[in-house]
Coordinates of C-alpha atoms in Angstrom, one line a residue:
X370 CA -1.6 10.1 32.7
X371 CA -5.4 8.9 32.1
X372 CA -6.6 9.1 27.9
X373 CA -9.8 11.1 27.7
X374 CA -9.5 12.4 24.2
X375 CA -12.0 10.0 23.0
X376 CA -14.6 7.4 24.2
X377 CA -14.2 4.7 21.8
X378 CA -11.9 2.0 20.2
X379 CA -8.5 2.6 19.0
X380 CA -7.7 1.1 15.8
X381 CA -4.4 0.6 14.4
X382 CA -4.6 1.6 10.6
X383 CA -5.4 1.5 11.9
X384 CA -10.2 26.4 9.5
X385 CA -12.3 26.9 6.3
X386 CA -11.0 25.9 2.8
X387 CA -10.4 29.0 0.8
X388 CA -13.1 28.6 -2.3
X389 CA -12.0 26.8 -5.1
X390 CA -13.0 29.5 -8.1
X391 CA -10.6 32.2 -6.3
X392 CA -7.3 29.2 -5.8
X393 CA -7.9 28.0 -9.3
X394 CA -8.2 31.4 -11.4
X395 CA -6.3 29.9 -13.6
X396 CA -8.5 27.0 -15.0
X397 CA -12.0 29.4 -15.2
X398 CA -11.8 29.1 -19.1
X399 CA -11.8 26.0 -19.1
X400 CA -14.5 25.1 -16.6
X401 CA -16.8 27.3 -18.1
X402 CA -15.7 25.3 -22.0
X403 CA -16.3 22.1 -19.8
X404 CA -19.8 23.1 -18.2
X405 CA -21.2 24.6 -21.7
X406 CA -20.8 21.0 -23.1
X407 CA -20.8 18.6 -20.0
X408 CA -22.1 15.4 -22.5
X409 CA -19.0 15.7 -25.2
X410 CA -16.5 16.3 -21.9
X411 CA -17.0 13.4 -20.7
X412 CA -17.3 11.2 -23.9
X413 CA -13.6 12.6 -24.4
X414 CA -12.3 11.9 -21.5
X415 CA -13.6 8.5 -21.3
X416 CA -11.6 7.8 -24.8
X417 CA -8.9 9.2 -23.1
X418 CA -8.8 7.2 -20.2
X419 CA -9.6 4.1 -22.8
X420 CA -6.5 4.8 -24.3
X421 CA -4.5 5.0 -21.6
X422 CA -5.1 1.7 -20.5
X423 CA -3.1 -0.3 -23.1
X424 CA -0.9 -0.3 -19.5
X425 CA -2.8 -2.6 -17.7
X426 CA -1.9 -6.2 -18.2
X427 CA -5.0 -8.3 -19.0
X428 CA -5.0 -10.3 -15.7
X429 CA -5.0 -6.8 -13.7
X430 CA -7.6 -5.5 -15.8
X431 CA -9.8 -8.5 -15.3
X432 CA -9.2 -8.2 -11.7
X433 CA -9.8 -4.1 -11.8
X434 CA -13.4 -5.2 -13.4
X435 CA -14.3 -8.1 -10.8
X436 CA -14.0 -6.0 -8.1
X437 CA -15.6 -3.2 -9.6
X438 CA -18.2 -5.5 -9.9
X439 CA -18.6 -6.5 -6.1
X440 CA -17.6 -3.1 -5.0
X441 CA -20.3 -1.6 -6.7
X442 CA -23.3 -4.1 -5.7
X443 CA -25.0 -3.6 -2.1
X444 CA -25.0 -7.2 -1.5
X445 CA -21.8 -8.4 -3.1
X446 CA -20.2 -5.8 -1.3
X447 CA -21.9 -5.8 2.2
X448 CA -21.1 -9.8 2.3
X449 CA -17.7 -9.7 0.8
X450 CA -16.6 -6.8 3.4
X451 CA -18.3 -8.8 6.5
X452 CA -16.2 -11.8 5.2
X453 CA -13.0 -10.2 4.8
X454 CA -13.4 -8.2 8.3
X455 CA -14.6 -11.8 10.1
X456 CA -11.2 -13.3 8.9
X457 CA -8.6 -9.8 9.6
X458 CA -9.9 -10.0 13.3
X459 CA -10.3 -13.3 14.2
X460 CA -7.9 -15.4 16.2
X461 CA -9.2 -19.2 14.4
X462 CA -6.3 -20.8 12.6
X463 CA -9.1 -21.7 10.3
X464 CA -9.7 -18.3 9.4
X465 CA -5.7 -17.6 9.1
X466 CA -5.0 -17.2 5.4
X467 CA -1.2 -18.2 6.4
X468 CA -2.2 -20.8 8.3
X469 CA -5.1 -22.2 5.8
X470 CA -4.0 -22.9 2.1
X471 CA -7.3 -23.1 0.9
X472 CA -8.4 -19.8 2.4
X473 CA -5.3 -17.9 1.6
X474 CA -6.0 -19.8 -2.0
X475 CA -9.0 -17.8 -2.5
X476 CA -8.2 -14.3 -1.1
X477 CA -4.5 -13.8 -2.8
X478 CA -5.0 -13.9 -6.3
X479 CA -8.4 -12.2 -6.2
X480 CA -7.6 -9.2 -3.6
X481 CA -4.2 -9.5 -1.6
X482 CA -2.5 -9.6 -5.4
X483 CA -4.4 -6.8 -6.3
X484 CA -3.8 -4.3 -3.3
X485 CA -0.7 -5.8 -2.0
X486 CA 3.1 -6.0 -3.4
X487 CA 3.9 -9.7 -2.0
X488 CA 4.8 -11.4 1.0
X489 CA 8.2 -11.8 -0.1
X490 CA 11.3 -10.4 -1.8
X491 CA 10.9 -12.4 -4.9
X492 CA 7.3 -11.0 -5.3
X493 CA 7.8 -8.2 -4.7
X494 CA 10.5 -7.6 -7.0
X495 CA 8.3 -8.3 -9.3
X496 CA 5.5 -6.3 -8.6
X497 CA 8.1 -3.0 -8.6
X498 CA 9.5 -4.2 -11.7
X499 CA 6.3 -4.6 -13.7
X500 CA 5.2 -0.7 -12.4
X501 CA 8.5 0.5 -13.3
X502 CA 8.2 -0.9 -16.8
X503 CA 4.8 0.7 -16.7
X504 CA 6.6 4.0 -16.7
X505 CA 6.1 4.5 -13.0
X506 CA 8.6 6.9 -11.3
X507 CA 8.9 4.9 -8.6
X508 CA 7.3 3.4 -5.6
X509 CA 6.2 3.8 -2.0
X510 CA 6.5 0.6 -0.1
X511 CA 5.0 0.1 3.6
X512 CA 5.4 -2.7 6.1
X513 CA 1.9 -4.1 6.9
X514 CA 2.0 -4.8 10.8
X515 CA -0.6 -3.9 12.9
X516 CA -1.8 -4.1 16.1
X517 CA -4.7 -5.4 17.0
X518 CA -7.7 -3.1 18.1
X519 CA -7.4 -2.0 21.7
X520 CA -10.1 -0.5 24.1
X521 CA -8.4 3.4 25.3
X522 CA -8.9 2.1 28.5
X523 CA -6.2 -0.7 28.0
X524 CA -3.7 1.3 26.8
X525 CA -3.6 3.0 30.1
X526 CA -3.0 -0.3 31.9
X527 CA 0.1 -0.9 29.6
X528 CA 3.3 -0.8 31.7
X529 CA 6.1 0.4 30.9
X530 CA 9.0 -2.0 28.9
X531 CA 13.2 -1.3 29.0
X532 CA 13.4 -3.3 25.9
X533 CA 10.1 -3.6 23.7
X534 CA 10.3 -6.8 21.4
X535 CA 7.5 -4.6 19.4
X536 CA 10.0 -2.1 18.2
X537 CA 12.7 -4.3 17.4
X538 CA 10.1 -6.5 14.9
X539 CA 8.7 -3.4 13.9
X540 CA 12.4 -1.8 12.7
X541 CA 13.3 -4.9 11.3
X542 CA 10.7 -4.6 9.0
X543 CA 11.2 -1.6 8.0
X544 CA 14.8 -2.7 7.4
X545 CA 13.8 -5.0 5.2
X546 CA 11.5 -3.0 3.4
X547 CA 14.3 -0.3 2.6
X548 CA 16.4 -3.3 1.2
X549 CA 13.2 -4.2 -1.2
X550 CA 13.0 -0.4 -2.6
X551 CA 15.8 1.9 -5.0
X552 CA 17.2 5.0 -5.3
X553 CA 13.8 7.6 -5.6
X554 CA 11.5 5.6 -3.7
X555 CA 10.0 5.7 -0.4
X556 CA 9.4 3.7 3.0
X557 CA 6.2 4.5 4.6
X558 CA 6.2 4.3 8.3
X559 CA 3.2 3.9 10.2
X560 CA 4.3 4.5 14.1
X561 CA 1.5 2.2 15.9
X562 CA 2.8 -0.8 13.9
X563 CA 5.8 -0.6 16.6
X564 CA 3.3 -2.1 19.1
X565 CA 0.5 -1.2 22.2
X566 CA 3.3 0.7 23.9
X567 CA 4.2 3.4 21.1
X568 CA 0.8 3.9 20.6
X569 CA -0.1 4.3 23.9
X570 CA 2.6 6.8 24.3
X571 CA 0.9 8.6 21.0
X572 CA -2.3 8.6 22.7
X573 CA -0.8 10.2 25.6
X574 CA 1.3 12.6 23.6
X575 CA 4.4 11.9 24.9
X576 CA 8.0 11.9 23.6
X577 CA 8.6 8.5 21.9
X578 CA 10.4 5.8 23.8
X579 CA 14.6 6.3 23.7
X580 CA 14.0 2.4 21.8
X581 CA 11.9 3.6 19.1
X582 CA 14.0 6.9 18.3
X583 CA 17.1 4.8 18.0
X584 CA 14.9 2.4 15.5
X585 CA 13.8 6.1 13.9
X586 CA 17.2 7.5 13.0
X587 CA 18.9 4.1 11.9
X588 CA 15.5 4.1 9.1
X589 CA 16.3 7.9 8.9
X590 CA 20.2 7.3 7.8
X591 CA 19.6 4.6 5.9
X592 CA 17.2 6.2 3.7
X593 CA 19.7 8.9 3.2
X594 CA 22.3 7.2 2.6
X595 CA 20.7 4.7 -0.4
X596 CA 18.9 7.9 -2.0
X597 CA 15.6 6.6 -0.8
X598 CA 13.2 9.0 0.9
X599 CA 10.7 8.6 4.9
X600 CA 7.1 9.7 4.9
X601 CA 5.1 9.1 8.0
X602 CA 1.5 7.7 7.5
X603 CA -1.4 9.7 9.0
X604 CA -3.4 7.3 11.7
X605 CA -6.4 8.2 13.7
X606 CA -6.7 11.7 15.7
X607 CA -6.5 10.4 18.5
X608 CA -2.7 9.5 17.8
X609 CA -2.2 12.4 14.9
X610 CA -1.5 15.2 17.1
X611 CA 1.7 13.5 18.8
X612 CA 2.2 12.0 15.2
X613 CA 3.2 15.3 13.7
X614 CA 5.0 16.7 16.7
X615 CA 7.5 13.6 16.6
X616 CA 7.4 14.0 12.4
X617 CA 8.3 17.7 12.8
X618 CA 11.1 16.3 15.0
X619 CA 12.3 14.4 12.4
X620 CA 12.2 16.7 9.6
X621 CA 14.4 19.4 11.5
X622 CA 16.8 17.1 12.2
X623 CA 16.7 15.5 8.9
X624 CA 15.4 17.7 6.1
X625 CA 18.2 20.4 6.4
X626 CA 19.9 19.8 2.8
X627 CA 17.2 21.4 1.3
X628 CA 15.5 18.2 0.2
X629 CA 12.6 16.3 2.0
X630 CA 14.2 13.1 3.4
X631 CA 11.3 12.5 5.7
X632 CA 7.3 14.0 5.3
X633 CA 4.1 13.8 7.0
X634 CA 0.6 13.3 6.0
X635 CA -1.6 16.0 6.1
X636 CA -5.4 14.9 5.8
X637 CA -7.2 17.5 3.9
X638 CA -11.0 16.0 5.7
X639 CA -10.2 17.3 9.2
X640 CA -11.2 21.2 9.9
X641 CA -7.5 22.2 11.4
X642 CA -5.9 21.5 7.9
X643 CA -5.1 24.6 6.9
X644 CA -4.0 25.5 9.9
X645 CA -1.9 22.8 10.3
X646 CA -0.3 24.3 7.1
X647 CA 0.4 27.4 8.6
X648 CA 2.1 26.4 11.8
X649 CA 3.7 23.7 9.4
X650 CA 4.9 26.9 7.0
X651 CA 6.4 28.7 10.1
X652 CA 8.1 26.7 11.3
X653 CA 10.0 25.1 8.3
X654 CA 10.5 29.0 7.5
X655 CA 11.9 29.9 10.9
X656 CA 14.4 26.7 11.7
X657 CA 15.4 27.0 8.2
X658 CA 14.4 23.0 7.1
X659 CA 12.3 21.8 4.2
X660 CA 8.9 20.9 4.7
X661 CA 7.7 17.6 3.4
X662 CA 3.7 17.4 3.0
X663 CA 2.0 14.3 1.6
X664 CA -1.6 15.2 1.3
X665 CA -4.3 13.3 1.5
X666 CA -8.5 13.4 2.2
X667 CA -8.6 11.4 4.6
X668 CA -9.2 7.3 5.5
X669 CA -10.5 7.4 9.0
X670 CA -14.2 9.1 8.5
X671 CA -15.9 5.6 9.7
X672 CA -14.1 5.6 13.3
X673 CA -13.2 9.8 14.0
X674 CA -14.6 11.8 16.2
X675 CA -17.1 13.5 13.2
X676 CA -17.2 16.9 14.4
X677 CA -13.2 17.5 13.9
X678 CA -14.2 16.4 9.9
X679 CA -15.4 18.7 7.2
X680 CA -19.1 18.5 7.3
X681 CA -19.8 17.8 3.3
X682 CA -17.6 16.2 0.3
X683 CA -17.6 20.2 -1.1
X684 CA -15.8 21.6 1.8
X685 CA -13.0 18.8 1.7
X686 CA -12.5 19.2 -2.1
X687 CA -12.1 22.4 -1.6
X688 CA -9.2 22.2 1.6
X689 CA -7.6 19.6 -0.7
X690 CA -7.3 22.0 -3.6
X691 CA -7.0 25.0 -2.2
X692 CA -4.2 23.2 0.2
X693 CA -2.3 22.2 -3.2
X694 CA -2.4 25.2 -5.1
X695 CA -1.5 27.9 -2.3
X696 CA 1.4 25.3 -1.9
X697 CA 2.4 25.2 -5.5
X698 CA 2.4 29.1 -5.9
X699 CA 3.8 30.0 -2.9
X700 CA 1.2 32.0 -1.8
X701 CA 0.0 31.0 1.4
X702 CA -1.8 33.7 4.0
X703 CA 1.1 34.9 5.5
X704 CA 3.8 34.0 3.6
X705 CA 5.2 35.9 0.1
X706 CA 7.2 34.2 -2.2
X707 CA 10.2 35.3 -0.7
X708 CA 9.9 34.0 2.5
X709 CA 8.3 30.3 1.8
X710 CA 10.3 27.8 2.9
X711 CA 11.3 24.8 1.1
X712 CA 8.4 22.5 0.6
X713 CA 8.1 19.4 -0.8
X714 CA 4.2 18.7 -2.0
X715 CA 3.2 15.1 -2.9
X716 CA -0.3 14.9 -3.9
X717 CA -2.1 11.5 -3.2
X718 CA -5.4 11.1 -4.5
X719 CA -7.9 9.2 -6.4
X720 CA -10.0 12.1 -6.9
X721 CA -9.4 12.7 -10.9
X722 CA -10.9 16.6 -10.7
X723 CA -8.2 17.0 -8.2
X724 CA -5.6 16.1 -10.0
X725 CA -5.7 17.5 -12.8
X726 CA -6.5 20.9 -11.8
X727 CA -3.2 20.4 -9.8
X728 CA -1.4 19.5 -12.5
X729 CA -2.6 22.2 -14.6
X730 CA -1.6 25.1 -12.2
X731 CA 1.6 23.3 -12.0
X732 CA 2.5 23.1 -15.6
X733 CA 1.7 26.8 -16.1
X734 CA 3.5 28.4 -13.5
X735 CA 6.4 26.7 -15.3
X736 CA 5.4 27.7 -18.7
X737 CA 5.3 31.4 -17.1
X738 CA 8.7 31.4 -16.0
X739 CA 8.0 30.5 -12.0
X740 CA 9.5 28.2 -10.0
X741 CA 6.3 26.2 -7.8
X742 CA 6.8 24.1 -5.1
X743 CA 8.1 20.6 -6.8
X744 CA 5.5 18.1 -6.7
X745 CA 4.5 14.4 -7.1
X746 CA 1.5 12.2 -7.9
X747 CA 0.8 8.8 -6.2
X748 CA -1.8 6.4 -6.0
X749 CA -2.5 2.7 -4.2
X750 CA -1.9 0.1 -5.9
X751 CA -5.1 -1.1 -7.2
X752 CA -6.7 1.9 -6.8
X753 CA -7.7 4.6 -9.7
X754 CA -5.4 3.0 -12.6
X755 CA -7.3 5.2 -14.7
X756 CA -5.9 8.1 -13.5
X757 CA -2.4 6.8 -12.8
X758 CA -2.1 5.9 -16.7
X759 CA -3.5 9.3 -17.6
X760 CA -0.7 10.9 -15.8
X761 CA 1.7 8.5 -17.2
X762 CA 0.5 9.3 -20.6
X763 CA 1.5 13.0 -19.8
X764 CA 4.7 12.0 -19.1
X765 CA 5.2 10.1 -22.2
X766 CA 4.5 12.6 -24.3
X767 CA 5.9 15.7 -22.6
X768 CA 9.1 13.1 -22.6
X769 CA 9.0 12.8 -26.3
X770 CA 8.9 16.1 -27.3
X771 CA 12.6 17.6 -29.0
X772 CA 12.8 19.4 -26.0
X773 CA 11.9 17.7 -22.6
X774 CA 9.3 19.4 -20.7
X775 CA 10.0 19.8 -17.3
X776 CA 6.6 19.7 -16.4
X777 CA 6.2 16.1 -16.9
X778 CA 4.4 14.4 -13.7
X779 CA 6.3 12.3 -11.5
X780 CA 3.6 9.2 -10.7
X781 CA 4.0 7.1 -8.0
X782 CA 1.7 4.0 -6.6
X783 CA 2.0 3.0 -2.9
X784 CA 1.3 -0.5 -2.0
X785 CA 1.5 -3.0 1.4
X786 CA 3.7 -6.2 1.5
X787 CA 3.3 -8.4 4.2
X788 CA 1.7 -12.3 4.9
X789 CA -1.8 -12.5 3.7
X790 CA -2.8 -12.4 7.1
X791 CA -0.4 -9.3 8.4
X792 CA -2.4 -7.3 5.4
X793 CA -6.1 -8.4 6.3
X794 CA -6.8 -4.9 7.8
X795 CA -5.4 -3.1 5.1
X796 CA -7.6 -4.9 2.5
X797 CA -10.6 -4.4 4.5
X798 CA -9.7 -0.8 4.6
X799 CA -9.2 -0.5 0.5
X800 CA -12.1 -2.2 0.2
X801 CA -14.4 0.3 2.4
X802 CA -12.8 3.4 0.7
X803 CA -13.5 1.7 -2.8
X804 CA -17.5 1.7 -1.9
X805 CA -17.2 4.7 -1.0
X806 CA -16.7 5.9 -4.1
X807 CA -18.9 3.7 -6.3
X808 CA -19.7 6.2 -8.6
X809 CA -16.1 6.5 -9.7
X810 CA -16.2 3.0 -10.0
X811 CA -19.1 2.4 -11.8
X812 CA -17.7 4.7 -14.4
X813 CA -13.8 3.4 -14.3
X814 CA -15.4 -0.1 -14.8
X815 CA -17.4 0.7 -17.9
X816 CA -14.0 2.2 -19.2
X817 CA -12.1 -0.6 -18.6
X818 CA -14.8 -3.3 -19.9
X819 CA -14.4 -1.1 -23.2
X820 CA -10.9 -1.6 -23.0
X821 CA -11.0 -5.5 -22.6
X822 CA -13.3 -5.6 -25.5
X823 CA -10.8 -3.9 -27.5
X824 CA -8.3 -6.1 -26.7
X825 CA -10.9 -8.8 -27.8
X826 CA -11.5 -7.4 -31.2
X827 CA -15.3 -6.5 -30.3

């Protein structure tokens, strides 16, 4: 069976939202407080997030302020991204960080340590250990493989393997990641990391090889069996489709104790989100299994086929959060509150606005008496600290109070481990979606230059 879905080179990673004044009735008051004074707002959020920050070690703040710095600059970051990108795909043991002391000498402790957990168990014990102490419910922890890029063309030519040495590396990993992570945490899985041959039967939507479902279920009852949790990353549309069938596949198999062991990723930038919801909704209602959604924007914009994506920043804001909150009420078209399956909502997102509304709508439905979809925060490490200590802050105090509040958040950072080199991709990846949002930057950088003074005595 020939690929024609797209024209164009396949990378491993590599419906209308509803508008946002009707999902978020809820928080009118105190938009229209927050757009009367926009100027003393901000100020006080700023000292907020200043606040918050005590968190950060010194060396991470430092390091959250460097970057800032490059990411924010047209030149730095133009040169630093062709750099990084000449090194992920070249095949030069020169240009092999694991190969090349020197090289791996300057990109670990400026941007793998930053983005990445470690690139071995001792490492990365440390890395969870220092975000638990942060207050951090707990982590999400993905292998780093990746295949290289491949032409669609090739992956037709691909023949056929009984035995695919791809897999087995690819569950070993994976293995090895659940033996790094606790009780609470998560393994993501990224499906084209199991080689040219899974993704090429992604690409032609077919079932997954017999090899690759036994490598599934041994992850699946592993998971289960340690109290650790699945969710499947979200990859390029040409693979996504056949992504969420074989995740759907999963979850009824799995997610029948009325708990999420595995989710998907829903990205909130394509047009067929919502309707991807629905289907999602009926058929977790119908089998009578619990949905897991981890939702996202989106991290694919620069190679997708653009029409399938929102056409401004607006309308994806408002699919994200009108996604979450119809979620969180129960109160999906279609659906009443008494026949809404079990969902599971994870909301990953640098997008501050976001999540707070979220939270908001979350923490009063529970003040009212109503039971909302239960839901999590996460964010990549590295990524948006700022917001992950604001959230932590919540916690602290909600946690303090003579009577717990329920409502606290439950904040979660996802990270990579992996050699240097197995994580090139990835970094060049955080570093693209970083420029992307330089105005966030520019702003999280002045906060956290105000913080290091502080900690100066200026």
């Amino acid at each position: 069976m020939n690929i024609t879905k797209h024209n164009h080179f396949v990378y491993k990673s590599t419906s209308h939202p509803r508008p946002t004044l009707v999902t978020w009735q809820s928080l009118r008051h105190h938009s229209s407080l927050v757009s009367r004074h926009p100027d003393a707002s901000s100020e006080h959020h700023q000292k907020q997030q200043q606040s918050h920050l005590h968190r950060i070690s010194t060396v991470n703040l430092l390091r959250n302020i460097f970057l800032g710095k490059v990411f924010t600059s047209p030149f730095l970051f133009k040169y630093g991204v062709a750099c990084l990108s000449k090194i992920a795909n070249s095949r030069s043991a020169i240009l092999d960080p694991d190969k090349n002391a020197l090289l791996r000498a300057l990109i670990k402790p400026m941007v793998y340590d930053h983005f990445c957990a470690g690139t071995n168990k001792l490492e990365i014990k440390k890395t969870l250990d220092y975000l638990k102490i942060m207050g951090f419910k707990g982590v999400i922890l993905i292998y780093s493989r990746e295949i290289p890029a491949m032409p669609v063309e090739a992956l037709n030519e691909l023949e056929p393997l009984t035995q695919d040495e791809d897999i087995d590396i690819w569950r070993d990993g994976n293995v090895k990641t659940l033996d790094m992570v606790e009780p609470g945490d998560y393994v993501g899985i990224k499906f084209t990391g199991a080689g040219p041959r899974v993704a090429q039967a992604l690409a032609q939507d077919r079932d997954p090889p017999q090899q690759l479902l036994d490598a599934m279920s041994a992850i699946c009852e592993r998971a289960a069996a340690q109290g650790s949790r699945v969710w499947i990353d979200a990859e390029q549309q040409v693979f996504q489709p056949t992504i969420d069938r074989w995740t759907v596949d999963m979850m009824r198999r799995f997610n029948t104790n009325g708990q999420a062991l595995v989710s998907l990723t829903l990205q909130a930038y394509l047009k067929s989100a919502r309707s991807t919801v629905k289907n999602l909704l009926q058929q977790a209602h119908a089998e009578n299994w619990t949905l897991g959604i981890k939702l996202v924007r989106g991290a694919y914009i620069g190679s997708e086929n653009r029409t399938l994506i929102h056409d401004t920043k607006i309308q994806t804001d408002g699919c994200y959060d009108g996604i979450a909150a119809d979620l969180l009420t129960k109160s999906f078209p279609g659906f009443g509150k008494q026949n809404f399956p079990n969902v599971e909502l994870f909301l990953a997102g640098h997008n501050s606005e976001s999540i707070r509304k979220a939270y908001t709508l979350y923490k009063g439905l529970l003040q009212k008496g109503e039971t909302p979809s239960p839901i999590k925060f996460g964010q990549l490490l590295g990524m948006a600290d700022d917001i992950s200590c604001e959230l932590l802050a919540m916690g602290e105090k909600a946690g303090q109070q003579v009577e717990k509040d329920a409502s606290a958040p439950m904040v979660y950072k996802c990270m990579n481990w992996g050699s240097v080199r197995e994580c090139m991709h990835y970094l060049v990846r955080r570093a693209t979606e970083n420029q992307s949002a330089a105005s966030r930057m520019e702003s999280t950088v002045g906060v956290m230059q105000k913080e290091l003074r502080r900690r100066m005595g200026f």
